Coordinates of C-alpha atoms (C1' of nucleotides) in Angstrom, one line a residue:
Chain A
M17 CA 7.8 9.4 -16.6
D18 CA 8.9 10.6 -13.4
T19 CA 7.0 9.4 -10.3
L20 CA 4.3 11.2 -8.5
E21 CA 5.5 13.3 -5.4
T22 CA 3.6 12.8 -2.1
R23 CA 3.3 16.7 -2.1
E24 CA 1.5 16.7 -5.3
L25 CA -0.8 13.9 -4.2
K26 CA -1.6 15.6 -0.8
Y27 CA -2.5 18.8 -2.8
F28 CA -4.8 16.7 -5.3
V29 CA -6.5 15.0 -2.4
T30 CA -7.3 18.3 -0.8
V31 CA -8.7 19.9 -3.8
A32 CA -10.5 16.8 -4.7
E33 CA -12.1 16.6 -1.0
E34 CA -13.0 20.6 -1.1
L35 CA -14.0 20.7 -4.7
H36 CA -12.7 24.3 -4.4
F37 CA -9.2 25.5 -5.2
S38 CA -9.4 28.5 -2.8
R39 CA -10.5 26.5 0.2
A40 CA -8.2 23.7 -0.4
A41 CA -5.1 26.1 -0.6
E42 CA -6.2 27.6 2.6
R43 CA -6.4 24.2 4.3
L44 CA -3.0 23.4 3.0
G45 CA -1.7 26.7 4.3
I46 CA -0.5 27.9 0.8
A47 CA -1.9 30.4 -1.6
Q48 CA -4.4 29.6 -4.3
P49 CA -2.1 30.3 -7.4
P50 CA 0.7 27.7 -6.6
L51 CA -2.2 25.1 -5.8
S52 CA -3.7 25.6 -9.5
R53 CA -0.2 25.5 -10.9
A54 CA 0.6 22.0 -8.9
I55 CA -2.7 20.6 -10.1
Q56 CA -1.9 21.5 -13.6
Q57 CA 1.5 20.1 -13.6
L58 CA 0.1 16.8 -12.0
E59 CA -2.4 16.7 -14.9
R60 CA 0.2 17.5 -17.2
R61 CA 2.6 14.9 -16.1
L62 CA -0.1 12.1 -16.2
G63 CA -1.3 13.3 -19.4
V64 CA -4.8 13.1 -17.9
R65 CA -7.5 15.6 -17.0
L66 CA -8.4 14.9 -13.1
L67 CA -10.8 18.0 -12.5
D68 CA -13.5 19.5 -14.7
R69 CA -13.4 23.3 -13.9
D70 CA -16.7 24.4 -14.9
R71 CA -17.9 27.8 -14.2
R72 CA -20.2 26.1 -11.8
G73 CA -17.6 24.5 -9.6
V74 CA -14.9 21.9 -9.8
T75 CA -16.0 18.2 -10.1
L76 CA -13.7 14.9 -10.4
T77 CA -13.6 13.4 -13.6
G78 CA -13.6 9.5 -13.6
A79 CA -9.7 9.3 -13.7
G80 CA -9.7 11.9 -11.0
Q81 CA -11.9 9.7 -8.8
V82 CA -9.5 6.8 -9.4
L83 CA -6.6 9.0 -8.4
L84 CA -8.2 10.2 -5.3
D85 CA -8.5 6.6 -3.9
E86 CA -5.0 5.7 -4.8
A87 CA -3.4 9.0 -3.5
R88 CA -5.2 8.4 -0.2
A89 CA -3.9 5.1 0.1
I90 CA -0.3 6.2 -0.8
L91 CA -0.4 8.9 1.9
D92 CA -1.7 6.8 4.6
S93 CA 1.0 4.3 3.6
A94 CA 3.6 7.2 3.8
E95 CA 2.5 8.1 7.1
A96 CA 2.5 4.8 8.3
A97 CA 6.0 4.1 6.9
A98 CA 7.4 7.0 8.9
R99 CA 5.7 5.9 12.1
R100 CA 6.8 2.3 11.9
T101 CA 10.3 3.3 11.0
R102 CA 10.4 5.7 13.9
R103 CA 8.9 2.8 16.2
A104 CA 11.6 0.3 15.0
A105 CA 14.3 2.7 15.8
A106 CA 13.0 3.6 19.2
S107 CA 12.1 0.0 20.5
T108 CA 14.0 -2.8 19.2
N109 CA 12.1 -6.3 20.4
R110 CA 9.1 -4.6 21.3
L111 CA 5.7 -5.1 19.8
T112 CA 2.1 -3.3 20.1
L113 CA -0.8 -5.6 20.0
A114 CA -4.3 -3.9 19.5
T115 CA -7.4 -5.5 20.7
K116 CA -10.9 -4.6 21.2
A117 CA -11.6 -3.3 24.7
G118 CA -13.3 -5.9 26.9
A119 CA -13.1 -9.0 24.6
N120 CA -10.9 -11.8 24.8
H121 CA -9.5 -11.6 28.3
E122 CA -8.8 -15.3 28.7
L123 CA -7.4 -15.6 25.1
L124 CA -5.2 -12.4 25.5
R125 CA -3.8 -13.8 28.9
K126 CA -3.0 -17.1 27.3
L127 CA -1.2 -15.8 24.5
L128 CA 0.7 -13.2 26.6
D129 CA 1.7 -16.0 29.2
A130 CA 2.8 -18.4 26.3
H131 CA 4.7 -15.9 24.7
A132 CA 6.5 -14.5 27.7
A133 CA 7.6 -18.1 28.2
E134 CA 9.4 -18.1 24.9
P135 CA 13.2 -17.2 25.1
D136 CA 14.0 -13.9 23.7
A137 CA 10.5 -12.8 23.7
A138 CA 9.7 -9.3 22.6
E139 CA 8.1 -7.2 25.1
I140 CA 4.4 -6.6 24.3
D141 CA 2.5 -3.4 24.5
V142 CA -1.2 -3.9 24.5
V143 CA -3.5 -1.2 23.2
L144 CA -7.2 -1.4 24.0
C145 CA -9.1 0.2 21.3
G146 CA -12.6 0.8 20.1
M147 CA -14.4 -1.6 17.8
G148 CA -12.9 -1.6 14.4
D149 CA -10.1 0.7 15.2
Q150 CA -7.6 -2.3 15.1
A151 CA -7.5 -2.2 11.3
R152 CA -6.8 1.6 11.3
M153 CA -3.9 1.0 14.0
L154 CA -2.6 -1.7 12.0
R155 CA -2.5 0.4 8.7
D156 CA -1.4 3.4 10.6
G157 CA 1.8 1.8 11.8
R158 CA 0.6 2.4 15.3
A159 CA 0.2 -1.3 16.1
D160 CA 2.0 -4.4 14.8
V161 CA -0.4 -7.1 15.4
A162 CA -3.9 -7.2 16.4
F163 CA -6.8 -9.5 17.4
M164 CA -9.7 -9.3 15.2
Q165 CA -12.7 -11.3 14.4
R166 CA -14.0 -13.1 11.3
P167 CA -16.4 -12.2 9.7
F168 CA -17.0 -9.1 11.7
D169 CA -13.8 -7.3 10.9
A170 CA -12.4 -6.1 7.7
L171 CA -9.3 -8.4 7.1
A172 CA -8.4 -7.4 3.6
G173 CA -4.8 -6.5 3.3
F174 CA -3.8 -8.4 6.5
D175 CA -2.3 -11.7 7.0
T176 CA -4.0 -13.7 9.7
E177 CA -3.6 -16.8 11.9
D178 CA -6.7 -18.3 13.3
V179 CA -6.6 -18.7 17.1
L180 CA -10.0 -19.6 18.3
T181 CA -13.5 -20.4 16.8
E182 CA -16.4 -20.3 19.2
Q183 CA -20.3 -20.0 18.9
Q184 CA -22.1 -17.0 19.6
V185 CA -24.5 -16.6 22.6
A186 CA -27.6 -14.2 23.1
V187 CA -27.2 -12.0 26.1
V188 CA -30.5 -10.8 27.5
P189 CA -31.7 -9.1 30.8
A190 CA -31.8 -11.7 33.5
A191 CA -35.2 -10.7 34.3
H192 CA -36.6 -11.2 31.0
P193 CA -38.6 -14.2 30.0
L194 CA -36.2 -15.4 27.4
A195 CA -33.4 -15.9 30.1
A196 CA -35.3 -19.0 31.4
R197 CA -34.7 -20.7 28.1
T198 CA -31.6 -23.1 27.9
S199 CA -31.0 -22.5 24.3
L200 CA -32.3 -20.3 21.4
L201 CA -32.3 -20.2 17.7
M202 CA -31.7 -16.8 15.7
A203 CA -35.1 -16.7 14.7
D204 CA -36.3 -16.5 18.5
L205 CA -34.7 -13.1 18.6
E206 CA -36.6 -11.4 15.9
D207 CA -39.4 -9.2 17.0
V208 CA -39.3 -9.8 20.6
P209 CA -41.6 -7.1 22.1
D210 CA -39.6 -4.4 23.9
L211 CA -36.3 -5.9 23.4
P212 CA -35.0 -5.0 20.0
V213 CA -31.3 -6.5 19.0
A214 CA -28.4 -4.2 19.5
R215 CA -26.9 -3.0 16.3
W216 CA -23.2 -3.5 15.9
P217 CA -21.2 -1.4 13.4
R218 CA -20.5 -2.8 10.1
Q219 CA -17.0 -3.0 8.4
D220 CA -17.2 0.7 7.2
G221 CA -18.2 1.9 10.5
T222 CA -21.8 2.7 9.6
Y223 CA -24.9 1.2 11.0
E224 CA -27.8 -0.8 9.6
A225 CA -31.2 0.6 10.1
G226 CA -33.2 -0.9 12.8
P227 CA -34.8 -0.3 16.2
G228 CA -32.0 -1.3 18.5
P229 CA -29.5 0.9 19.9
E230 CA -26.2 1.4 18.1
I231 CA -23.1 -0.2 20.0
H232 CA -19.9 1.6 20.4
D233 CA -18.3 -0.3 23.2
L234 CA -19.2 -3.1 25.3
S235 CA -19.6 -1.5 28.5
Q236 CA -22.3 0.7 27.1
L237 CA -23.9 -2.7 25.7
A238 CA -23.6 -4.3 29.3
Q239 CA -25.4 -1.3 30.7
L240 CA -28.0 -1.2 28.0
I241 CA -29.1 -5.0 28.7
A242 CA -28.7 -4.7 32.2
L243 CA -31.3 -1.9 32.1
G244 CA -33.4 -4.0 29.9
H245 CA -33.4 -1.9 27.0
T246 CA -32.1 -4.3 24.5
M247 CA -30.5 -7.8 24.0
A248 CA -27.4 -8.7 21.9
V249 CA -25.3 -11.3 20.1
I250 CA -21.9 -11.7 21.2
C251 CA -19.5 -14.7 20.9
A252 CA -19.2 -17.0 24.0
S253 CA -15.8 -16.0 25.3
A254 CA -17.1 -12.3 25.9
R255 CA -19.1 -13.6 28.7
S256 CA -16.6 -12.7 31.0
W257 CA -17.6 -9.3 31.4
L258 CA -21.5 -10.0 32.1
W259 CA -22.7 -9.5 35.7
G260 CA -25.8 -10.8 37.6
A261 CA -28.1 -8.7 35.6
H262 CA -27.4 -10.7 32.4
A263 CA -28.1 -13.8 31.3
A264 CA -26.4 -15.6 28.3
I265 CA -28.0 -18.3 26.4
P266 CA -26.3 -20.5 23.6
L267 CA -27.5 -19.9 20.0
T268 CA -27.5 -23.2 18.5
D269 CA -27.7 -21.8 14.8
S270 CA -25.5 -19.0 15.2
S271 CA -22.6 -18.7 12.6
P272 CA -19.2 -19.3 14.5
V273 CA -17.0 -16.4 15.0
T274 CA -13.2 -16.8 14.5
T275 CA -10.8 -14.7 16.6
V276 CA -7.7 -14.0 14.5
L277 CA -4.2 -12.7 15.1
A278 CA -3.7 -10.3 12.1
W279 CA -0.8 -8.3 11.0
P280 CA 0.1 -6.1 7.9
A281 CA 0.6 -8.5 4.9
H282 CA 4.2 -8.4 4.0
S283 CA 5.5 -7.9 7.5
R284 CA 9.2 -9.2 7.7
S285 CA 9.5 -8.3 11.7
R286 CA 10.8 -11.3 13.3
A287 CA 9.2 -10.4 16.4
V288 CA 5.7 -10.5 14.9
A289 CA 6.6 -13.9 13.3
A290 CA 7.6 -15.2 16.6
L291 CA 4.3 -14.1 18.2
V292 CA 2.4 -15.7 15.5
R293 CA 4.2 -18.9 15.9
T294 CA 3.3 -18.8 19.4
A295 CA -0.3 -18.1 18.8
A296 CA -0.7 -20.9 16.2
Q297 CA 0.2 -23.5 19.1
L298 CA -2.5 -22.4 21.4
Chain B
M458 CA 6.4 16.4 10.7
D459 CA 6.0 16.9 7.0
T460 CA 5.4 13.9 4.9
L461 CA 8.1 11.6 3.0
E462 CA 8.7 12.6 -0.5
T463 CA 8.8 9.7 -3.1
R464 CA 11.9 11.0 -4.5
E465 CA 13.6 10.7 -1.1
L466 CA 12.2 7.1 -0.8
K467 CA 13.4 6.0 -4.3
Y468 CA 17.0 7.7 -3.4
F469 CA 16.8 5.7 0.0
V470 CA 15.8 2.4 -1.6
T471 CA 18.7 2.7 -4.4
V472 CA 21.2 3.2 -1.5
A473 CA 19.9 0.3 0.6
E474 CA 19.9 -2.1 -2.3
E475 CA 23.5 -1.1 -3.5
L476 CA 24.9 -0.2 0.0
H477 CA 27.3 2.0 -1.7
F478 CA 26.4 5.7 -2.3
S479 CA 28.5 6.3 -5.5
R480 CA 27.1 3.3 -7.4
A481 CA 23.5 4.3 -6.1
A482 CA 24.1 7.6 -7.4
E483 CA 25.2 6.6 -10.8
R484 CA 22.2 4.3 -10.8
L485 CA 20.0 7.4 -10.0
G486 CA 21.6 9.4 -12.7
I487 CA 22.9 12.3 -10.1
A488 CA 26.1 12.7 -8.3
Q489 CA 27.1 11.3 -5.0
P490 CA 27.1 14.3 -2.8
P491 CA 23.5 15.5 -3.4
L492 CA 22.6 11.8 -2.8
S493 CA 24.3 11.9 0.6
R494 CA 22.6 14.9 1.6
A495 CA 19.2 13.6 0.8
I496 CA 19.7 10.8 2.8
Q497 CA 21.1 12.8 5.7
Q498 CA 17.9 15.0 5.3
L499 CA 15.7 12.0 5.3
E500 CA 17.3 10.5 8.5
R501 CA 17.1 14.2 10.2
R502 CA 13.5 14.3 9.3
L503 CA 12.7 11.0 10.6
G504 CA 15.0 11.4 13.6
V505 CA 16.3 8.1 12.9
R506 CA 19.5 6.6 11.7
L507 CA 18.7 4.4 8.7
L508 CA 22.3 3.5 7.4
D509 CA 25.3 2.8 9.4
R510 CA 28.5 4.2 7.5
D511 CA 31.0 2.0 8.9
R512 CA 34.5 2.3 7.5
R513 CA 34.0 -1.1 6.0
G514 CA 31.0 -0.2 3.8
V515 CA 27.3 0.8 4.4
T516 CA 24.9 -1.4 6.2
L517 CA 21.0 -1.1 7.0
T518 CA 20.3 -0.4 10.5
G519 CA 17.1 -2.2 11.8
A520 CA 14.9 0.8 11.2
G521 CA 16.6 1.1 7.7
Q522 CA 15.3 -2.4 6.8
V523 CA 11.7 -1.4 7.9
L524 CA 11.7 1.6 5.8
L525 CA 13.2 -0.4 3.0
D526 CA 10.3 -2.6 3.0
E527 CA 7.8 0.2 3.3
A528 CA 9.4 2.4 0.7
R529 CA 9.3 -0.2 -1.7
A530 CA 5.7 -0.8 -1.2
I531 CA 5.0 3.0 -1.4
L532 CA 6.9 3.4 -4.9
D533 CA 5.1 0.3 -6.3
S534 CA 1.8 1.9 -5.2
A535 CA 2.8 5.3 -6.8
E536 CA 3.7 3.7 -10.0
A537 CA 0.3 1.6 -10.0
A538 CA -1.7 4.8 -9.2
A539 CA -0.4 6.6 -12.2
R540 CA -1.0 3.6 -14.3
R541 CA -4.4 2.9 -13.1
T542 CA -5.2 6.7 -13.4
R543 CA -3.9 6.8 -17.0
R544 CA -5.8 3.6 -17.8
A545 CA -9.0 5.0 -16.2
A546 CA -8.8 8.0 -18.3
A547 CA -8.0 6.3 -21.6
S548 CA -10.6 3.7 -21.4
T549 CA -14.1 4.1 -19.8
N550 CA -15.8 1.0 -19.2
R551 CA -13.3 -1.4 -20.1
L552 CA -11.5 -4.1 -17.9
T553 CA -8.3 -6.1 -18.0
L554 CA -8.6 -9.4 -16.7
A555 CA -5.5 -11.6 -16.2
T556 CA -5.3 -15.3 -16.3
K557 CA -2.9 -18.0 -16.2
A558 CA -2.3 -19.0 -19.8
G559 CA -4.0 -22.3 -20.6
A560 CA -6.1 -23.0 -17.6
N561 CA -9.7 -22.2 -16.8
H562 CA -10.8 -22.1 -20.5
E563 CA -14.3 -23.1 -19.7
L564 CA -14.7 -21.0 -16.7
L565 CA -13.4 -17.8 -18.6
R566 CA -15.8 -18.5 -21.5
K567 CA -18.8 -19.0 -19.2
L568 CA -17.8 -15.9 -17.1
L569 CA -17.4 -13.7 -20.3
D570 CA -20.5 -14.9 -21.9
A571 CA -22.5 -14.3 -18.9
H572 CA -21.0 -10.7 -18.4
A573 CA -21.5 -9.8 -22.0
A574 CA -25.1 -10.7 -21.5
E575 CA -25.5 -7.9 -18.9
P576 CA -26.8 -4.6 -20.0
D577 CA -24.2 -2.1 -19.9
A578 CA -21.3 -4.6 -19.7
A579 CA -17.6 -3.3 -19.6
E580 CA -15.6 -4.5 -22.5
I581 CA -13.1 -7.0 -21.1
D582 CA -9.3 -7.4 -22.4
V583 CA -8.0 -10.7 -21.3
V584 CA -4.5 -11.0 -20.7
L585 CA -2.9 -14.4 -20.5
C586 CA 0.3 -14.3 -18.2
G587 CA 2.7 -16.6 -16.7
M588 CA 2.2 -18.4 -13.5
G589 CA 2.0 -16.2 -10.6
D590 CA 2.2 -13.1 -12.7
Q591 CA -1.5 -12.0 -11.9
A592 CA -0.7 -10.7 -8.4
R593 CA 2.0 -8.6 -9.9
M594 CA -0.3 -7.4 -12.6
L595 CA -3.1 -6.6 -10.1
R596 CA -0.7 -4.5 -7.9
D597 CA 1.1 -2.8 -10.9
G598 CA -2.4 -1.5 -12.1
R599 CA -1.8 -3.2 -15.4
A600 CA -4.9 -5.5 -14.7
D601 CA -8.3 -4.7 -12.9
V602 CA -9.1 -8.3 -12.1
A603 CA -7.6 -11.7 -12.1
F604 CA -8.4 -15.5 -11.7
M605 CA -6.1 -16.9 -9.3
Q606 CA -6.3 -20.1 -7.2
R607 CA -6.3 -20.9 -3.5
P608 CA -4.3 -22.2 -1.9
F609 CA -1.6 -21.7 -4.6
D610 CA -1.5 -18.2 -5.4
A611 CA -0.6 -15.4 -2.9
L612 CA -3.9 -13.6 -2.3
A613 CA -2.7 -11.3 0.5
G614 CA -4.1 -7.8 -0.2
F615 CA -6.7 -8.5 -2.6
D616 CA -10.4 -9.1 -2.4
T617 CA -11.8 -12.5 -3.6
E618 CA -14.8 -14.2 -4.8
D619 CA -14.9 -17.8 -5.0
V620 CA -16.0 -19.1 -8.4
L621 CA -15.4 -22.9 -8.5
T622 CA -13.9 -25.6 -6.3
E623 CA -12.8 -28.7 -7.8
Q624 CA -10.7 -31.8 -7.2
Q625 CA -7.1 -32.5 -8.6
V626 CA -6.1 -35.3 -10.9
A627 CA -2.9 -36.9 -11.5
V628 CA -1.7 -36.7 -15.1
V629 CA 0.7 -39.3 -16.0
P630 CA 1.9 -40.5 -19.5
A631 CA -0.6 -42.7 -21.2
A632 CA 1.6 -45.5 -21.6
H633 CA 2.8 -45.5 -17.9
P634 CA 1.4 -48.4 -15.6
L635 CA -0.4 -45.9 -13.6
A636 CA -2.5 -44.6 -16.5
A637 CA -4.5 -48.1 -15.9
R638 CA -5.8 -47.2 -12.5
T639 CA -9.3 -45.8 -12.0
S640 CA -8.4 -43.5 -9.0
L641 CA -5.2 -42.8 -6.9
L642 CA -4.1 -41.6 -3.6
M643 CA -1.6 -38.9 -3.0
A644 CA 0.7 -41.3 -1.6
D645 CA 0.7 -43.4 -4.8
L646 CA 2.5 -40.5 -6.5
E647 CA 5.7 -40.7 -4.3
D648 CA 8.7 -42.4 -5.3
V649 CA 7.5 -43.7 -8.6
P650 CA 10.5 -44.9 -10.3
D651 CA 11.5 -43.0 -13.4
L652 CA 8.5 -40.7 -13.0
P653 CA 9.4 -37.8 -10.5
V654 CA 6.4 -35.4 -9.8
A655 CA 6.9 -32.1 -11.5
R656 CA 7.5 -29.1 -9.2
W657 CA 5.3 -26.1 -9.2
P658 CA 6.7 -22.6 -8.2
R659 CA 6.0 -21.5 -4.7
Q660 CA 4.3 -18.3 -4.0
D661 CA 7.5 -16.5 -4.1
G662 CA 8.4 -17.8 -7.5
T663 CA 11.2 -20.3 -6.1
Y664 CA 11.0 -24.1 -6.4
E665 CA 11.2 -26.6 -3.7
A666 CA 14.1 -29.1 -4.0
G667 CA 13.4 -32.3 -5.5
P668 CA 14.1 -34.6 -8.6
G669 CA 11.1 -33.6 -10.9
P670 CA 11.5 -30.8 -13.4
E671 CA 10.5 -27.2 -12.5
I672 CA 7.3 -26.1 -14.3
H673 CA 7.1 -22.6 -15.8
D674 CA 4.2 -22.9 -18.0
L675 CA 1.4 -25.5 -18.9
S676 CA 2.6 -26.5 -22.6
Q677 CA 6.1 -27.3 -21.3
L678 CA 4.4 -29.5 -18.7
A679 CA 2.3 -31.3 -21.2
Q680 CA 5.2 -31.9 -23.2
L681 CA 7.3 -33.3 -20.6
I682 CA 4.5 -35.7 -19.5
A683 CA 4.0 -36.9 -23.1
L684 CA 7.6 -37.5 -23.3
G685 CA 7.5 -39.7 -20.2
H686 CA 9.7 -37.6 -18.2
T687 CA 7.2 -36.6 -15.4
M688 CA 3.9 -36.5 -13.9
A689 CA 2.0 -33.8 -12.5
V690 CA -0.9 -32.9 -10.1
I691 CA -3.4 -30.3 -11.6
C692 CA -7.0 -29.4 -10.9
A693 CA -9.6 -31.3 -12.9
S694 CA -10.5 -28.5 -15.1
A695 CA -7.3 -28.1 -16.6
R696 CA -7.7 -31.5 -18.5
S697 CA -9.1 -29.5 -21.5
W698 CA -5.2 -29.1 -22.6
L699 CA -4.3 -32.8 -22.5
W700 CA -3.9 -35.0 -25.6
G701 CA -4.0 -38.6 -26.4
A702 CA -0.4 -39.3 -24.7
H703 CA -1.8 -38.1 -21.4
A704 CA -4.0 -39.9 -18.9
A705 CA -5.7 -38.2 -16.0
I706 CA -6.7 -40.0 -13.0
P707 CA -8.7 -38.7 -10.2
L708 CA -7.0 -38.2 -6.8
T709 CA -9.3 -39.1 -4.1
D710 CA -7.6 -37.5 -1.3
S711 CA -6.1 -34.3 -2.8
S712 CA -7.1 -31.1 -1.3
P713 CA -9.6 -29.1 -3.3
V714 CA -8.5 -26.1 -5.6
T715 CA -10.7 -23.1 -5.6
T716 CA -10.6 -20.7 -8.4
V717 CA -11.4 -17.1 -7.5
L718 CA -11.7 -14.1 -8.9
A719 CA -9.5 -11.4 -7.3
W720 CA -9.1 -7.6 -7.4
P721 CA -7.3 -4.9 -5.5
A722 CA -8.8 -4.5 -2.1
H723 CA -10.7 -1.2 -1.7
S724 CA -11.2 -1.1 -5.4
R725 CA -14.4 1.2 -6.1
S726 CA -14.5 0.5 -9.9
R727 CA -18.3 -0.1 -10.8
A728 CA -17.0 -2.3 -13.8
V729 CA -15.2 -4.6 -11.4
A730 CA -18.1 -4.8 -9.0
A731 CA -20.4 -5.5 -12.0
L732 CA -18.1 -8.4 -13.1
V733 CA -17.7 -9.9 -9.6
R734 CA -21.4 -10.0 -9.2
T735 CA -21.7 -11.9 -12.5
A736 CA -19.0 -14.2 -11.3
A737 CA -20.9 -14.7 -8.1
Q738 CA -23.8 -16.1 -9.9
L739 CA -22.1 -18.7 -12.1
Chain C
dT593 C1' -23.5 47.2 -15.4
dG594 C1' -20.9 46.9 -11.4
dC595 C1' -20.0 43.6 -7.6
dG596 C1' -18.5 39.3 -5.5
dG597 C1' -16.2 35.1 -6.4
dT598 C1' -14.1 31.8 -9.1
dG599 C1' -9.8 29.7 -11.1
dA600 C1' -5.9 31.1 -14.4
dT601 C1' -1.8 34.1 -15.5
dA602 C1' 2.3 37.0 -14.8
dC603 C1' 6.0 38.0 -12.5
dC604 C1' 9.3 38.0 -8.5
dG605 C1' 12.2 36.3 -4.7
dG606 C1' 14.1 32.5 -1.7
dT607 C1' 14.8 27.8 -0.8
dG608 C1' 17.0 24.0 -1.9
dG609 C1' 18.2 20.2 -5.1
dG610 C1' 21.9 19.4 -8.2
dG611 C1' 26.5 20.2 -9.8
dT612 C1' 32.0 20.4 -9.1
dA613 C1' 35.9 20.5 -6.2
dT614 C1' 37.8 19.0 -2.1
dG615 C1' 38.3 17.2 2.6
dA616 C1' 38.8 13.4 6.3
dC617 C1' 39.6 8.9 6.9
dA618 C1' 40.4 4.1 6.6
dG619 C1' 42.8 -0.1 4.3
dC620 C1' 46.8 -1.4 1.9
dG621 C1' 50.8 -2.4 -0.7
dA622 C1' 55.6 -0.9 -1.3
Chain D
dT792 C1' 55.7 4.9 7.2
dC793 C1' 54.3 6.6 3.2
dG794 C1' 51.5 7.7 -0.8
dC795 C1' 47.4 5.4 -3.3
dT796 C1' 42.9 4.4 -3.6
dG797 C1' 38.3 4.5 -2.7
dT798 C1' 34.8 5.6 0.7
dC799 C1' 31.3 9.2 2.2
dA800 C1' 31.2 14.1 3.9
dT801 C1' 31.5 19.0 3.5
dA802 C1' 32.1 23.5 1.0
dC803 C1' 30.4 26.3 -2.4
dC804 C1' 27.9 27.7 -6.4
dC805 C1' 23.8 28.0 -9.5
dC806 C1' 19.4 27.8 -11.2
dA807 C1' 14.9 25.3 -11.3
dC808 C1' 11.0 25.5 -9.0
dC809 C1' 7.9 26.4 -5.2
dG810 C1' 5.3 29.8 -2.9
dG811 C1' 3.9 34.5 -2.7
dT812 C1' 1.4 39.1 -4.5
dA813 C1' -1.1 41.3 -8.0
dT814 C1' -3.9 40.9 -11.5
dC815 C1' -6.8 39.0 -15.3
dA816 C1' -10.8 36.6 -17.6
dC817 C1' -14.9 35.0 -16.9
dC818 C1' -19.4 33.9 -14.7
dG819 C1' -23.8 34.6 -11.6
dC820 C1' -26.5 37.8 -10.0
dA821 C1' -28.4 42.1 -8.0

DNA sequence: TGCGGTGATACCGGTGGGGTATGACAGCGA
DNA sequence: TCGCTGTCATACCCCACCGGTATCACCGCA
């Protein structure tokens, strides 16, 4: 049993996505017959039917669905491997840290300062990215470590080190009656007239249905709150980007949020290990 | 930038392991010159030097070390993908569950019974394996789900559902003075004359240094305790395999052990999801 | 019953992966 | 200093296989 070639997997994924040989071949930049042959060869090698070619189009079999998921993961890893290898060659003792734009300023500053004080510390490139992009960058190989938050971010497949746990606060327009309160309960935020709570993306990037606006980045959120269009629940440290038009009120019964430093599981990079050690001592 | 082929990666891993082109070629069943060429091509494609061919042998560069780790992971995933695909085709609505031999009898029974009561339940094949083999089987694609224990087992890369948390107990020979106690502290187990505490394998399969015997499976442990050669700390539910020659004494200050159901992250199998749902309701 | 469109088959040419033979070079013992 | 040995790289050849073109078999549909 010889091993699957990434070329074959790429072909298969494209066909599985298009469910159409000719279109898939076009996307791949090859002709349709070689593509048909490659898929047949893959099926023969596995001894498994991956696609049902019915006269009414192509559909995935159960096994094909399984292989589709696996193949996507493998292709991603292969690309990540190439990228990580190139980066390792280009820059020794240099790390890329990904973090959500706008959050954790203090924490980041503290970590960078503490790390710079270590002897032999790696240079750190900080990449600010959109919400939830950190996971992709880590998997991609475009970043070596990232700040992420539990329970919001998808941490499966990463090793993590807890750095900071904090309560959440409600941020409301300063002019709103709620701004006068000194503390709130989660229940107080439900069904406030004219002030729907903003909707954060879920781990898969989609949004729950609801009346509030969908949040893509924090400056957008700050703007919307200042305009009096919404309110939001954020973790306490993010207060740093609020201005006079906002009011932050502690939420006494909110679940705590833990900011973690995350890196690809099984990373053996000494530089990553050193940074994690520093973070653990904060 | 075209993508890395698994054939090239396999070649590279073999060379990196042997650090010797001729031996690697022999292991691969090809001649040495094509192997040299393949590695050169890989280096050219990545634009990165992976190996230093010094006159005193071959050594890995930093980038080579990175690629070695990545490539191993990719090759493992490729093999796992093939296996999972074949299994998906061979057996629809059938799951393989891996668990440590000898532990969790009650829990397993309860889960299987509850699952069998569900409508449309998948058949479950239970595979008993050695300690720590569950992770390998999940990664391999030889198992779909596994019982594992936190904090003992390496859970990185898996999704998990907590099933049961329990305290640990000390198991000592029934004839030993400690057997008369009704409870113990961890400190009580240190430096007991003639009764060194047994050593469990760590997550990587190695053993800490120490006087006690290295444990490979539970029946061996039971035997050794019955003979009065050692004592051990185990989680409470494992008492089921003790006999008259053993005494189990609660450890009031031991850290709790959580048995979890684990499965490969990103699994989309409906059968796994159904089993996990059942487990969550135990 | 032709027409458009599907994937499969037949056949062909060129790339490239594999083989053998040999080269270049360092270490080493006589 | 000179072979000798063992290393990896180079040169060259062959054929397997990937990809291309032409075509078939088959369906749905005017």
